[in-house]
Amino acid sequence: MADIAFLLLIFFLVATSIETDVGLDRKLPPNDTTPPIKIPEHNIFRVSLNKNDELFVEDGIMQLKDLQAAAISFLDNGAIISGEEGYCDYCQGDRSTESSENPNEAIISFNSDREASYGMYVSVQNELNAAYNALRNREANRLFNQNFVDMEKAYYAPETTTEDKISLKRNIEHIRQMYPMKLIEVEINKKG
Amino acid sequence: MRNTRESRKEIPAISTASLPDIVFMILFFFMTVTTIKTNPLLVDNDLPKADQVKKLENKDRVIEIFVGKPSAEQARIFGNEPKIQLDNKLASVNDVGSYVLAELAKKPDAIRNFVTVSLKVDKNVNVGVVSDIKQELRKINALKVNYTTYQGNSLEN
């Protein structure tokens, strides 16, 4: 009896693997081409990648390790002053008029040359994700005493009860609305 | 008195009556937790590293697309340009749309909106190929996409 069990066990050990795929989730924009709304330039954070994997941010060349901090200070800026509509009371940034008015208006535009390497492309996406997660973690810790990333993990875990999931979902949506991920990708088209 | 003498004389052998049970338990664990390995990789697939990643949920909600330079044996036939692998064959960008639609049709209705397309792209492939694939996915309205990576420090890519 044990022999049969051992045989099957060895088969499964050899022929299978525990899948642990991880990655960065993205939602592609739908294909309908509505004409773009005009957005003031200070609300856009331009990141681009040229064919030599060099990173250009807003005005100049930047090293990959500085991207996260730059994105955070852009998103967290909150230039609209207190009293006016759209004032962001949770922003801790510089409130400079040259940068974004409000995290809801802040758009990060990432365009990448077709010849850039995919590895560098993913690194930039990762750093931008890191910026959003850092801000969301900070707010989640302040409001709910929990890391935002941990809240999402708990929401997807099968062990959490349904009522926990409902309240988690509400809190997660709240945090997501505070710092929505408005990341648009434009391709540098060589074909014209 | 009798008890202590018995225990000093001989130690009873360990009973192996429960061995099949243990083995069956381990077997059932592996049967439920693992998946049979999918199709062999025909392309080089050294994924980039990232740390802000989410886990891909169960495999039945994932459609995989592999992109990379063909592996050594395949390179003789297909050359050295990055190629797309769908299922177990190499294909071109134009086949992506119909392949994903076919895979979506195989899934039960209820989860069709939750299916994500996992892009497993070698880190040395140029972004252009990936952009073309994303364009095809947008055409067929498969908008949930995941850039699949290894867990690690992204500054090393």
Short mmCIF file of C-alpha atoms in Angstrom, two decimals:
data_model
loop_
_atom_site.label_atom_id
_atom_site.label_comp_id
_atom_site.label_asym_id
_atom_site.label_seq_id
_atom_site.Cartn_x
_atom_site.Cartn_y
_atom_site.Cartn_z
CA MET A 1 0.00 0.00 0.00
CA ALA A 2 2.74 2.37 0.96
CA ASP A 3 4.62 1.44 -2.20
CA ILE A 4 1.82 2.70 -4.43
CA ALA A 5 1.68 5.88 -2.44
CA PHE A 6 5.43 6.37 -2.76
CA LEU A 7 5.28 5.85 -6.51
CA LEU A 8 2.55 8.45 -6.95
CA LEU A 9 4.38 10.82 -4.65
CA ILE A 10 7.59 10.56 -6.64
CA PHE A 11 5.63 11.15 -9.86
CA PHE A 12 4.12 14.34 -8.48
CA LEU A 13 7.42 15.55 -7.07
CA VAL A 14 9.05 15.15 -10.45
CA ALA A 15 6.32 16.30 -12.81
CA THR A 16 4.90 19.33 -11.05
CA SER A 17 5.98 22.65 -9.63
CA ILE A 18 4.53 25.07 -7.12
CA GLU A 19 3.65 28.07 -9.27
CA THR A 20 4.65 31.31 -7.68
CA ASP A 21 4.27 33.78 -10.47
CA VAL A 22 4.48 37.39 -9.42
CA GLY A 23 4.38 40.57 -11.45
CA LEU A 24 3.17 44.13 -11.90
CA ASP A 25 -0.53 44.44 -12.66
CA ARG A 26 -1.68 46.92 -15.24
CA LYS A 27 -4.97 47.87 -16.83
CA LEU A 28 -4.59 48.79 -20.49
CA PRO A 29 -6.66 51.74 -21.74
CA PRO A 30 -9.65 50.72 -23.85
CA ASN A 31 -9.33 51.11 -27.59
CA ASP A 32 -11.85 53.89 -28.07
CA THR A 33 -9.99 56.96 -29.18
CA THR A 34 -11.75 59.82 -27.41
CA PRO A 35 -9.97 63.10 -28.09
CA PRO A 36 -7.61 63.90 -25.20
CA ILE A 37 -8.60 66.57 -22.74
CA LYS A 38 -6.18 69.43 -22.40
CA ILE A 39 -4.28 69.02 -19.14
CA PRO A 40 -2.07 71.76 -17.68
CA GLU A 41 1.59 70.82 -17.96
CA HIS A 42 2.33 71.14 -14.24
CA ASN A 43 -0.09 68.28 -13.60
CA ILE A 44 1.88 65.93 -15.83
CA PHE A 45 5.08 64.17 -14.76
CA ARG A 46 6.91 63.13 -17.91
CA VAL A 47 9.16 60.08 -17.77
CA SER A 48 10.80 58.75 -20.88
CA LEU A 49 13.21 56.03 -21.81
CA ASN A 50 15.41 56.31 -24.87
CA LYS A 51 16.86 53.48 -26.90
CA ASN A 52 20.03 53.41 -24.80
CA ASP A 53 18.02 52.75 -21.63
CA GLU A 54 18.67 56.28 -20.39
CA LEU A 55 16.02 57.75 -18.15
CA PHE A 56 14.73 61.28 -18.83
CA VAL A 57 12.46 62.83 -16.22
CA GLU A 58 10.75 66.20 -16.77
CA ASP A 59 13.79 68.39 -17.42
CA GLY A 60 16.80 66.12 -17.49
CA ILE A 61 18.54 62.82 -17.13
CA MET A 62 17.91 60.99 -13.87
CA GLN A 63 19.31 57.83 -12.34
CA LEU A 64 16.81 55.05 -11.75
CA LYS A 65 17.37 55.13 -7.98
CA ASP A 66 16.18 58.74 -7.78
CA LEU A 67 12.96 58.13 -9.72
CA GLN A 68 10.87 56.97 -6.80
CA ALA A 69 11.62 60.06 -4.69
CA ALA A 70 10.94 62.39 -7.62
CA ALA A 71 7.61 60.71 -8.37
CA ILE A 72 6.61 60.88 -4.70
CA SER A 73 7.33 64.61 -4.46
CA PHE A 74 5.32 65.16 -7.66
CA LEU A 75 2.29 63.16 -6.52
CA ASP A 76 2.33 64.53 -2.99
CA ASN A 77 2.72 68.16 -4.00
CA GLY A 78 -0.81 69.46 -3.57
CA ALA A 79 -0.34 72.97 -4.97
CA ILE A 80 -3.97 74.02 -4.40
CA ILE A 81 -4.03 76.16 -1.30
CA SER A 82 -6.27 75.66 1.70
CA GLY A 83 -9.81 76.93 1.33
CA GLU A 84 -10.03 76.36 -2.42
CA GLU A 85 -11.83 73.41 -3.98
CA GLY A 86 -9.59 70.42 -4.44
CA TYR A 87 -7.35 71.22 -1.49
CA CYS A 88 -5.50 68.11 -0.41
CA ASP A 89 -5.16 68.08 3.36
CA TYR A 90 -3.17 64.86 3.52
CA CYS A 91 -0.43 65.93 1.12
CA GLN A 92 2.95 66.49 2.72
CA GLY A 93 4.77 67.80 -0.32
CA ASP A 94 6.27 71.18 -1.14
CA ARG A 95 3.01 72.70 -2.48
CA SER A 96 4.95 74.29 -5.29
CA THR A 97 2.90 75.80 -8.12
CA GLU A 98 5.25 74.20 -10.65
CA SER A 99 4.11 70.70 -9.71
CA SER A 100 0.81 68.85 -9.41
CA GLU A 101 -2.23 70.49 -7.84
CA ASN A 102 -3.75 67.46 -6.23
CA PRO A 103 -3.07 63.70 -6.35
CA ASN A 104 -6.34 63.24 -8.25
CA GLU A 105 -5.12 65.52 -11.02
CA ALA A 106 -1.57 64.23 -11.06
CA ILE A 107 -0.78 62.20 -14.16
CA ILE A 108 2.45 60.34 -14.81
CA SER A 109 3.14 59.97 -18.51
CA PHE A 110 5.66 57.28 -19.35
CA ASN A 111 6.84 56.94 -22.88
CA SER A 112 9.43 54.49 -23.94
CA ASP A 113 11.37 54.14 -27.16
CA ARG A 114 10.66 50.91 -29.02
CA GLU A 115 14.32 49.97 -28.89
CA ALA A 116 14.68 50.29 -25.11
CA SER A 117 15.20 47.04 -23.23
CA TYR A 118 12.22 45.46 -21.51
CA GLY A 119 14.23 44.98 -18.30
CA MET A 120 14.75 48.73 -17.93
CA TYR A 121 11.09 49.33 -18.83
CA VAL A 122 9.98 47.03 -16.01
CA SER A 123 12.41 48.69 -13.60
CA VAL A 124 10.84 52.08 -14.30
CA GLN A 125 7.34 50.62 -13.88
CA ASN A 126 8.50 49.09 -10.63
CA GLU A 127 9.87 52.38 -9.28
CA LEU A 128 6.64 54.19 -10.21
CA ASN A 129 4.66 51.46 -8.47
CA ALA A 130 6.98 51.90 -5.48
CA ALA A 131 6.17 55.62 -5.37
CA TYR A 132 2.41 55.01 -5.36
CA ASN A 133 2.74 52.22 -2.80
CA ALA A 134 4.91 54.34 -0.50
CA LEU A 135 2.31 57.13 -0.44
CA ARG A 136 -0.56 54.71 -0.07
CA ASN A 137 1.25 52.88 2.73
CA ARG A 138 1.84 56.14 4.54
CA GLU A 139 -1.85 57.09 4.41
CA ALA A 140 -3.05 53.59 5.28
CA ASN A 141 -0.76 53.58 8.31
CA ARG A 142 -2.05 56.97 9.37
CA LEU A 143 -5.75 56.10 8.92
CA PHE A 144 -5.97 52.37 9.53
CA ASN A 145 -2.70 51.48 11.26
CA GLN A 146 -1.88 49.02 8.52
CA ASN A 147 0.29 48.98 5.44
CA PHE A 148 -1.70 49.37 2.22
CA VAL A 149 0.21 46.52 0.60
CA ASP A 150 -0.65 44.26 3.54
CA MET A 151 -4.29 45.27 3.30
CA GLU A 152 -4.40 44.21 -0.33
CA LYS A 153 -2.65 40.92 0.46
CA ALA A 154 -5.15 40.24 3.24
CA TYR A 155 -8.03 41.06 0.91
CA TYR A 156 -6.90 38.50 -1.65
CA ALA A 157 -6.00 35.83 0.90
CA PRO A 158 -8.55 33.04 1.15
CA GLU A 159 -8.43 32.97 4.97
CA THR A 160 -10.05 36.37 5.59
CA THR A 161 -13.72 36.30 6.50
CA THR A 162 -16.29 37.96 4.23
CA GLU A 163 -17.11 40.71 6.68
CA ASP A 164 -13.44 41.51 7.06
CA LYS A 165 -13.18 41.58 3.30
CA ILE A 166 -16.06 44.05 2.98
CA SER A 167 -14.50 46.52 5.40
CA LEU A 168 -11.06 45.94 3.88
CA LYS A 169 -12.46 46.64 0.42
CA ARG A 170 -13.98 49.91 1.62
CA ASN A 171 -10.71 51.03 3.17
CA ILE A 172 -8.67 49.96 0.16
CA GLU A 173 -10.95 51.92 -2.17
CA HIS A 174 -10.64 54.96 0.09
CA ILE A 175 -6.86 54.87 -0.06
CA ARG A 176 -6.89 54.24 -3.81
CA GLN A 177 -9.00 57.35 -4.29
CA MET A 178 -6.55 59.41 -2.26
CA TYR A 179 -3.69 58.47 -4.61
CA PRO A 180 -5.19 57.10 -7.83
CA MET A 181 -2.72 55.44 -10.15
CA LYS A 182 -3.01 57.64 -13.23
CA LEU A 183 -0.23 56.24 -15.32
CA ILE A 184 -0.51 56.73 -19.06
CA GLU A 185 1.83 55.24 -21.60
CA VAL A 186 2.53 56.88 -24.89
CA GLU A 187 4.68 55.18 -27.46
CA ILE A 188 7.33 57.05 -29.43
CA ASN A 189 6.13 56.04 -32.85
CA LYS A 190 8.82 55.64 -35.43
CA LYS A 191 6.34 54.50 -38.07
CA GLY A 192 4.65 57.93 -37.95
CA MET B 1 8.98 -4.00 39.38
CA ARG B 2 8.00 -6.02 36.38
CA ASN B 3 7.58 -2.87 34.30
CA THR B 4 11.05 -1.47 34.88
CA ARG B 5 12.70 -4.81 34.10
CA GLU B 6 10.87 -4.97 30.81
CA SER B 7 11.94 -1.54 29.80
CA ARG B 8 15.58 -2.21 30.70
CA LYS B 9 15.72 -5.42 28.68
CA GLU B 10 14.48 -4.35 25.26
CA ILE B 11 13.24 -1.25 23.52
CA PRO B 12 10.14 -1.93 21.41
CA ALA B 13 10.60 -1.27 17.71
CA ILE B 14 8.98 1.86 16.24
CA SER B 15 5.66 0.95 14.71
CA THR B 16 5.37 1.72 11.00
CA ALA B 17 1.63 1.15 10.86
CA SER B 18 0.93 4.81 10.13
CA LEU B 19 3.52 5.17 7.36
CA PRO B 20 1.01 4.85 4.49
CA ASP B 21 -1.12 7.55 6.11
CA ILE B 22 1.77 9.98 6.27
CA VAL B 23 2.72 9.28 2.69
CA PHE B 24 -0.87 9.72 1.49
CA MET B 25 -1.09 13.02 3.31
CA ILE B 26 2.05 14.30 1.60
CA LEU B 27 0.73 12.98 -1.69
CA PHE B 28 -2.59 14.80 -1.32
CA PHE B 29 -0.73 17.97 -0.41
CA PHE B 30 1.26 17.84 -3.62
CA MET B 31 -1.78 16.91 -5.68
CA THR B 32 -3.67 20.00 -4.56
CA VAL B 33 -0.93 22.59 -4.30
CA THR B 34 1.07 22.01 -7.45
CA THR B 35 0.34 22.17 -11.15
CA ILE B 36 1.60 20.02 -13.94
CA LYS B 37 4.37 21.96 -15.70
CA THR B 38 3.10 23.69 -18.78
CA ASN B 39 4.53 23.55 -22.23
CA PRO B 40 8.29 23.54 -22.73
CA LEU B 41 9.89 26.92 -23.21
CA LEU B 42 11.02 27.46 -26.76
CA VAL B 43 12.50 30.87 -26.05
CA ASP B 44 15.02 32.30 -23.62
CA ASN B 45 13.00 33.69 -20.76
CA ASP B 46 15.12 35.51 -18.20
CA LEU B 47 12.45 37.68 -16.58
CA PRO B 48 13.40 41.07 -15.12
CA LYS B 49 13.29 41.59 -11.37
CA ALA B 50 10.78 43.72 -9.46
CA ASP B 51 9.77 44.10 -5.85
CA GLN B 52 6.44 45.95 -5.95
CA VAL B 53 4.76 42.87 -7.30
CA LYS B 54 1.48 41.13 -6.70
CA LYS B 55 0.97 37.40 -6.84
CA LEU B 56 -0.81 36.04 -9.84
CA GLU B 57 -3.88 34.21 -8.65
CA ASN B 58 -4.76 30.69 -9.62
CA LYS B 59 -3.52 29.47 -12.93
CA ASP B 60 -6.92 29.03 -14.53
CA ARG B 61 -7.35 32.80 -14.58
CA VAL B 62 -4.09 33.39 -16.38
CA ILE B 63 -3.23 33.28 -20.07
CA GLU B 64 0.52 33.19 -20.61
CA ILE B 65 2.47 34.75 -23.44
CA PHE B 66 6.22 34.11 -23.58
CA VAL B 67 8.52 36.41 -25.50
CA GLY B 68 12.23 36.07 -26.03
CA LYS B 69 15.04 35.03 -28.36
CA PRO B 70 14.52 31.45 -29.53
CA SER B 71 16.51 28.93 -27.49
CA ALA B 72 19.65 27.34 -28.90
CA GLU B 73 18.03 24.47 -30.83
CA GLN B 74 15.21 26.65 -32.12
CA ALA B 75 17.55 29.44 -33.20
CA ARG B 76 18.74 27.39 -36.15
CA ILE B 77 15.25 27.37 -37.64
CA PHE B 78 13.81 30.62 -36.38
CA GLY B 79 16.77 32.93 -36.17
CA ASN B 80 17.83 35.29 -33.44
CA GLU B 81 15.10 37.91 -33.40
CA PRO B 82 12.80 37.93 -30.35
CA LYS B 83 9.78 35.72 -30.94
CA ILE B 84 6.43 35.21 -29.27
CA GLN B 85 5.54 31.80 -27.92
CA LEU B 86 1.84 30.97 -27.65
CA ASP B 87 1.09 27.62 -26.02
CA ASN B 88 3.83 25.42 -27.46
CA LYS B 89 4.45 27.07 -30.81
CA LEU B 90 6.28 30.17 -31.90
CA ALA B 91 4.04 32.77 -33.52
CA SER B 92 3.98 36.37 -34.65
CA VAL B 93 2.23 39.42 -33.24
CA ASN B 94 -0.81 39.04 -35.45
CA ASP B 95 -1.61 35.63 -33.99
CA VAL B 96 -1.80 36.98 -30.45
CA GLY B 97 -5.34 38.33 -30.76
CA SER B 98 -6.92 35.15 -32.06
CA TYR B 99 -4.96 32.98 -29.60
CA VAL B 100 -6.10 34.99 -26.57
CA LEU B 101 -9.70 34.99 -27.79
CA ALA B 102 -9.56 31.22 -28.25
CA GLU B 103 -8.15 30.77 -24.75
CA LEU B 104 -10.80 33.10 -23.31
CA ALA B 105 -13.53 31.10 -24.99
CA LYS B 106 -12.28 27.97 -23.20
CA LYS B 107 -12.75 29.60 -19.80
CA PRO B 108 -16.13 29.45 -18.02
CA ASP B 109 -18.28 32.54 -18.51
CA ALA B 110 -18.13 33.61 -14.90
CA ILE B 111 -14.39 34.22 -14.76
CA ARG B 112 -13.90 35.64 -18.23
CA ASN B 113 -13.80 39.17 -16.87
CA PHE B 114 -11.20 38.22 -14.28
CA VAL B 115 -8.70 36.66 -16.62
CA THR B 116 -5.35 38.40 -16.83
CA VAL B 117 -2.81 37.99 -19.57
CA SER B 118 0.60 37.26 -18.10
CA LEU B 119 3.39 38.69 -20.23
CA LYS B 120 6.52 36.71 -19.54
CA VAL B 121 9.08 38.64 -21.49
CA ASP B 122 12.83 38.18 -21.41
CA LYS B 123 14.51 41.30 -20.08
CA ASN B 124 16.63 41.79 -23.17
CA VAL B 125 13.71 42.00 -25.58
CA ASN B 126 13.00 45.50 -26.92
CA VAL B 127 9.91 47.35 -25.74
CA GLY B 128 8.51 47.58 -29.29
CA VAL B 129 7.47 43.91 -29.38
CA VAL B 130 5.70 44.25 -26.04
CA SER B 131 3.93 47.41 -27.22
CA ASP B 132 2.66 45.56 -30.29
CA ILE B 133 1.33 42.74 -28.12
CA LYS B 134 -0.40 45.25 -25.84
CA GLN B 135 -1.95 46.93 -28.89
CA GLU B 136 -3.36 43.56 -30.04
CA LEU B 137 -4.75 42.96 -26.56
CA ARG B 138 -6.43 46.36 -26.56
CA LYS B 139 -8.07 45.52 -29.89
CA ILE B 140 -9.70 42.43 -28.43
CA ASN B 141 -10.50 44.20 -25.17
CA ALA B 142 -8.33 42.00 -22.97
CA LEU B 143 -7.25 44.86 -20.74
CA LYS B 144 -6.00 43.11 -17.61
CA VAL B 145 -2.32 42.60 -18.09
CA ASN B 146 0.49 41.54 -15.79
CA TYR B 147 4.19 42.15 -16.45
CA THR B 148 5.45 38.93 -14.90
CA THR B 149 8.81 39.15 -13.18
CA TYR B 150 11.01 37.45 -10.64
CA GLN B 151 11.00 38.78 -7.09
CA GLY B 152 14.06 40.92 -6.59
CA ASN B 153 15.67 44.35 -6.65
CA SER B 154 14.62 46.18 -9.79
CA LEU B 155 17.76 48.31 -9.84
CA GLU B 156 19.68 45.27 -11.00
CA ASN B 157 17.90 44.90 -14.37
#
